[in-house]
Structures are given as structure tokens and as C-alpha cells.
């Protein structure tokens, strides 16, 4: 239950953020790509939340403190580079995690086996854009470096164990995951002529930890918008 | 499907230069063009065509492409507020499809010797239009359903005959677009049906949306036949197959029974069945409103074009980065480097459109399956 919510909320919240791009992307191909990724994530969220209960009740009727997503995925879109860096940090993590879950024999193995193909595409999309933006113009380089720096502090949370997900047979070892993630992200960032930040990946600077239902300020506003219509018509079906 | 093969076209074109008999050659070209159109065959990009035919097609296809792109805005307005995850997925897939349709149509227009960048610049400068319907606001969730049912319904009524348009690339784009549009239209209808059969508040929301979208949807067919400047020539060229009024009547005949099935009323007290004519009569359209919207004075004209310009301007650095990257890496290809042609910098090629279409269709199926 806890693990399904953690994974499901990550996908739900990031999908919502990507949905905010619709009609605002820098080029038509990215309208298609960002919406496509958002749809994949929403599909994953629906399956995962349904494992934990009713998907709409969970998405629309929980308070902020009951959401279990990472703080990383709730961060506002910022500019295109900021969004792409968020995608890089998260999709590399999600890809590695789902690969391991798919190979294990835990409850999430079948779901992860299906989702890992979508996530591989998300990861490729993010990596290709980090290369273009990092090694593009001076402006794109600067914006991408700023994104890497600003979002770095939210990456540590990805490597905290999740109850019901980690452990014997699950295939997930958070320390191994962190090392592999760091190697992969470093390689992309360096090829893009950028620098991976070196400071702490999490700590006292944070409002808390998303997995414990402690979120950052923009998140409350995001779910207020998301839930408003549903909450205005209690008991209605759509 | 092509009226003449590419080889024949080339021969025909070169032949005229060699002979120097300009007047005769010109007459031959016109005759070949007219014969192709008369035989209901397709004009293809390398075929000779009258300059005015080319210009009309560029204008119409550009306007069509722009409508897909601007048309994303009123619906995207509700993505973050969709009331269930299933509806949210359907809406996201729809808005994504619209971007894909814009891409096919820009690609099709490019076969006439223009470019997507040029067409977008004209849109942003206000020198080319998009459909008047997208200048109306989406004020409630039910508007998303009304757009699906009425606006997409009107678009399909307009576009199905375009699948037989004399210009091949346009006709083929329309075949693909109409399939996806029909899917969206059914989903919009189904959304309204759920509201109509829901709580009293939901039913009222649905009725209010239909009241606001009905007349603007009828205006989508364009001015009445006696005031339509392009119609006659477009019909002679078989770009258009039916007159504005004829398509509008067909649309009303389709909508009346659907509204009954929905349990919603159309906001026109003058609608009645005319046994003698075998069709519905309906009330007068307020053409002064239509003219105001076309002139830029509709409720959202300013907002729509400002958002489009802003997305383009704020995205300039991204497109520049992709172009700079592509230029650097075209010179020193490495096996692990991404393809030199970044999507942002390359014009929409046919194959790029095919790929996006495949993914778009896949996402629509994904939504349907999980729905």
C-alpha cells in the first residue's frame, strides 16, 4: 500500500506538471513528446493507485500531507531546461528502479516490466535534450547548469528506502541504485559539457521528505487546482 | 492515386522548356491539370498547378494547421483540472493529437513550397487566420465535452469531404486526421452524456455549455453561400466539394437527434423538421458576431495569439540550442551521439510525421484500453 502510493504519486504528480506544458512548448514536436510522457506516467499512476484503492479517491480526495511523492517531481516546471533536468534526474532513477523491480520477484515486478519500456523512452528523451541544451548555445548551457544546481538538493530522497518496496527479493538495493544513477547522470552531464553539483543531495535545507507527506510550498497550490472540480461535486461521477 | 507519375511530370515540365513553344505548352499544362481534376484524380506536389490554386491551398492548409495549434489552448485550459484520471488521460491524448495534426498539415503545406517557420511567422504576425471557434473561452468542464461533440463534429462534417480533395497531400492528411477526430468526437459526446445523466448541477453545466457553443459551432462552416468569396473557385477546383450552407444543414440534421439522445436542448426555438424539404429548418445566425470575431474582437482573440507568440518567443533559445548542437555534431559524428538533425531544427519531414502519428495513435489506444 505504502509502496504503491509512493510510486503512484511520483507518476501522478510528475504527469500533472508535464500536463501544464500543453500549449506552451518551444516547438510542436515537444508538445507531442511532453504530452506523451505525461500520458505514460498517468497510465502508470492509474495502475499503481488502483493497487492501493480507488484511483480517483486517492488522487482527488487526499490532503497534501497524505501524498507520498518525492519532492523532486512536484517542483514547478520553470523554463524548458529546468523541466528537462527534472526529467533527467527522475527518469534515470525511475528507469534503473523499474529495471530492478522487473528483474525481482516482488509485487511490482509485472507492472515494472511493462512500464520500463516507456521509461526507457523518457530517459532517452531527457538525455538527448540535456546534450543539446548543455552543448548548444551559451544561453542554453547556462540555463541547464542552473537547472542542475537548483534541483540537485531534491535528488537524495530517491535513495531512501521505501517500506514494502525494498528488501529481500525485491531486487532493489538503494546504495547500488545511487551509485549506478550517479554514474549514468554524471556521464550524460559531462558529455553535455556541464557539471554535476557536488553539494548535499538532501538535508536540513528541505521542508521535509515527500515520502513522509512533507512537501514543498508549490505542491499545495498544485493539488488545489487538480482537486478543485472533483471536490466541488461530492459523489458525482464523470 | 497520382494523376501522373513523377517521371511523366518531369518530362512534361522539361519538355515545355525545350520546345520554347510557350503558349502551346502553357495550354497543355492547363489542359493536363483540368483533366486530372475533372477525372477526380489527384494533383501531386511535382505536378504543374495554377498559381492561384497553389495560393488558395497554402492559405487553406495553413489556416487549418494554425487552427489545430491554437485549438490546443481552450482544451489544455482544463487538463490540470480534469475531474477524474480517466478524463484527464483522454484530454491529454486529445491535445497531443492536435499538435500531431498541426504537424501533418504543416508538412502537407510544405509540399507547396512554403515552410512551417514561414507559416508560423504569418500566424504570429496576424497575417494568417485560424478558426473563429477557438476565440471562445472554456468556462466549465462541460465545455470540453461541448467542444468534442459540437466543434469536432462540425470539423468532421467539413473535413470528411476534404479526404477527396483534388490535392493529394491534403487529402491524405485528412484521411488520417478524420479517423482521430471521430474518436475525439465520440469521447466528447460520451463526456456530455455522463454529465447530462449525472447530478442536477452536472446536467445544468452540460446544458450551459451547449447553449454557449451551439451558435459558434454553426459559424464554423463559414459565411452563407451568397457571401462566401472563395467558394465557387474552390468547388471548381474540387478542393471543396459542398457549399458552406449545405454542410451546415447536414450538421444540424446530425445534431438534432444526438441532442435528444443526450437529453439536452439546442438553444434555438426555431429548429423544426421540414417534411417537405426532408431536413431541419433553424434560426438565423448572428453574422455580426462572426464578423467581430474574425476582425479580432472575439472574447479570446488577444489571449490566444499572445499565448502562442509567447510560447514561440520563450522557446527561441531552445530551438537555437538544438540548431547549434546539430551544427556542431554534424561535423564530428560519433557512434554514441544523438542524430544530427534535432527535431527542433529540422522541418517536419514525412517520416517524422509518420512517427508522431504512430505514437499519437498508440497513446489514443492506450487511453481507450485503460478507460
XYZ file of C-alpha atoms in Angstrom, chain A residues 12 15-40 42-47 49 55-56 59-60 79-82 114 118 121-122 127-137 139-141 143-144 187 191-192 222 224-230 233-238, chain B residues 69 72-73 76-90 92-93 95-96 99-100 102-103 106 116 120 141 190-191 194-195 198-199 201-202 205 307-308 311-312 314-322 324-325 328-329 332 334 336-339 341-344 346-348 352 356 359-360 363-364 366-367 370-371:
158
model
C 0.735 11.185 -10.901
C 2.393 13.753 -15.104
C 0.413 16.726 -13.830
C 3.419 19.029 -14.044
C 4.145 17.908 -17.614
C 0.467 18.448 -18.468
C 0.960 22.118 -17.580
C 3.221 22.417 -20.636
C 0.391 21.752 -23.095
C 0.163 24.687 -25.465
C 3.374 26.263 -24.120
C 6.175 24.068 -25.511
C 9.052 25.592 -27.527
C 8.305 23.506 -30.627
C 5.454 21.283 -31.818
C 7.490 18.104 -31.523
C 7.880 18.850 -27.815
C 4.143 19.406 -27.414
C 3.800 15.834 -28.616
C 6.726 14.447 -26.624
C 5.898 16.066 -23.274
C 2.229 15.097 -23.549
C 3.270 11.583 -24.474
C 5.475 11.255 -21.401
C 2.733 12.760 -19.230
C 0.272 10.196 -20.578
C 2.632 7.293 -19.945
C -0.587 8.954 -15.840
C -1.204 5.424 -17.103
C 1.350 4.108 -14.594
C -0.195 6.185 -11.799
C -3.651 4.786 -12.504
C -2.447 1.190 -12.266
C -3.108 3.846 -7.297
C -7.638 5.892 -8.172
C -9.880 8.971 -8.119
C -5.866 11.447 -6.421
C -8.638 13.902 -5.642
C 11.938 27.040 -18.027
C 12.403 24.195 -20.517
C 15.893 23.415 -19.168
C 14.547 23.164 -15.625
C 5.614 -3.144 -18.682
C 8.044 3.637 -21.553
C 11.957 6.320 -23.826
C 11.519 9.116 -21.229
C 19.355 12.672 -22.045
C 19.172 13.812 -25.668
C 17.867 17.205 -24.601
C 20.474 17.635 -21.859
C 23.129 17.078 -24.529
C 21.551 19.577 -26.922
C 20.976 22.214 -24.270
C 24.257 21.765 -22.438
C 26.326 21.685 -25.622
C 24.096 24.106 -27.565
C 24.477 27.855 -27.040
C 22.400 30.680 -23.007
C 21.123 27.108 -23.097
C 24.273 25.940 -21.333
C 20.081 27.666 -18.099
C 20.730 23.932 -17.958
C 28.234 10.623 -17.896
C 29.122 14.787 -22.298
C 26.827 17.806 -22.309
C -0.820 22.352 -7.470
C -5.712 22.699 -5.046
C -6.006 23.204 -8.795
C -6.042 19.489 -9.516
C -8.724 18.660 -6.957
C -10.980 21.706 -7.091
C -13.593 20.498 -9.582
C -13.776 16.965 -8.244
C -19.235 17.876 -6.745
C -19.088 15.323 -3.927
C -20.157 11.867 -5.007
C -20.594 12.787 -8.687
C -19.309 10.506 -11.391
C -17.631 11.835 -14.502
C -2.338 24.579 -32.806
C -4.999 23.180 -28.169
C -5.396 26.169 -25.835
C -5.451 22.468 -22.427
C -7.057 25.029 -20.108
C -8.774 22.080 -18.375
C -6.018 19.431 -18.310
C -4.886 20.348 -14.801
C -8.482 20.419 -13.514
C -9.974 17.345 -15.199
C -12.257 15.709 -12.614
C -11.133 12.090 -12.991
C -7.886 10.440 -14.033
C -9.598 8.697 -16.933
C -10.918 12.007 -18.291
C -7.555 13.625 -17.744
C -5.843 10.922 -19.806
C -8.392 11.272 -22.616
C -4.178 14.904 -22.678
C -4.243 12.415 -25.546
C -4.475 17.795 -27.071
C -1.425 15.762 -28.078
C -0.279 19.003 -32.061
C 0.249 15.955 -34.292
C -0.809 20.517 -36.869
C 2.431 18.765 -37.797
C 2.290 21.924 -41.922
C 6.398 25.697 -41.273
C 4.038 30.244 -38.069
C -15.539 21.299 -17.548
C -19.804 10.498 -24.043
C -18.451 13.134 -21.607
C -22.196 11.386 -18.354
C -22.872 14.970 -17.194
C -25.332 12.928 -13.586
C -26.370 15.249 -10.769
C -25.567 20.513 -11.149
C -23.740 18.437 -13.769
C -23.336 22.561 -16.539
C -0.013 32.835 -25.633
C 1.057 31.392 -28.997
C 5.396 30.091 -26.352
C 7.285 30.699 -29.597
C 10.171 31.903 -24.967
C 11.124 28.747 -26.859
C 13.531 30.532 -29.217
C 16.599 29.757 -27.106
C 15.666 26.055 -27.107
C 15.386 25.926 -30.904
C 18.654 27.858 -31.208
C 20.352 25.401 -28.858
C 19.124 22.414 -30.874
C 23.722 24.896 -32.626
C 24.132 21.379 -31.268
C 28.495 21.120 -34.094
C 27.802 17.416 -34.180
C 32.128 15.230 -35.921
C 30.366 9.765 -33.136
C 27.069 7.468 -29.392
C 25.992 10.952 -30.442
C 22.298 11.611 -30.966
C 21.047 12.110 -34.528
C 19.049 16.568 -37.049
C 17.467 17.717 -33.819
C 13.685 17.790 -34.057
C 13.549 21.462 -33.237
C 14.580 20.194 -38.887
C 11.489 20.895 -40.930
C 8.761 18.329 -40.414
C 8.842 12.492 -38.667
C 4.497 11.132 -34.367
C 2.855 7.365 -31.233
C -0.230 9.519 -31.176
C -1.485 6.879 -26.995
C -5.111 7.099 -28.061
C -3.638 3.316 -24.554
C -6.302 5.645 -23.199
C -7.333 1.802 -19.776
C -10.611 3.698 -19.915
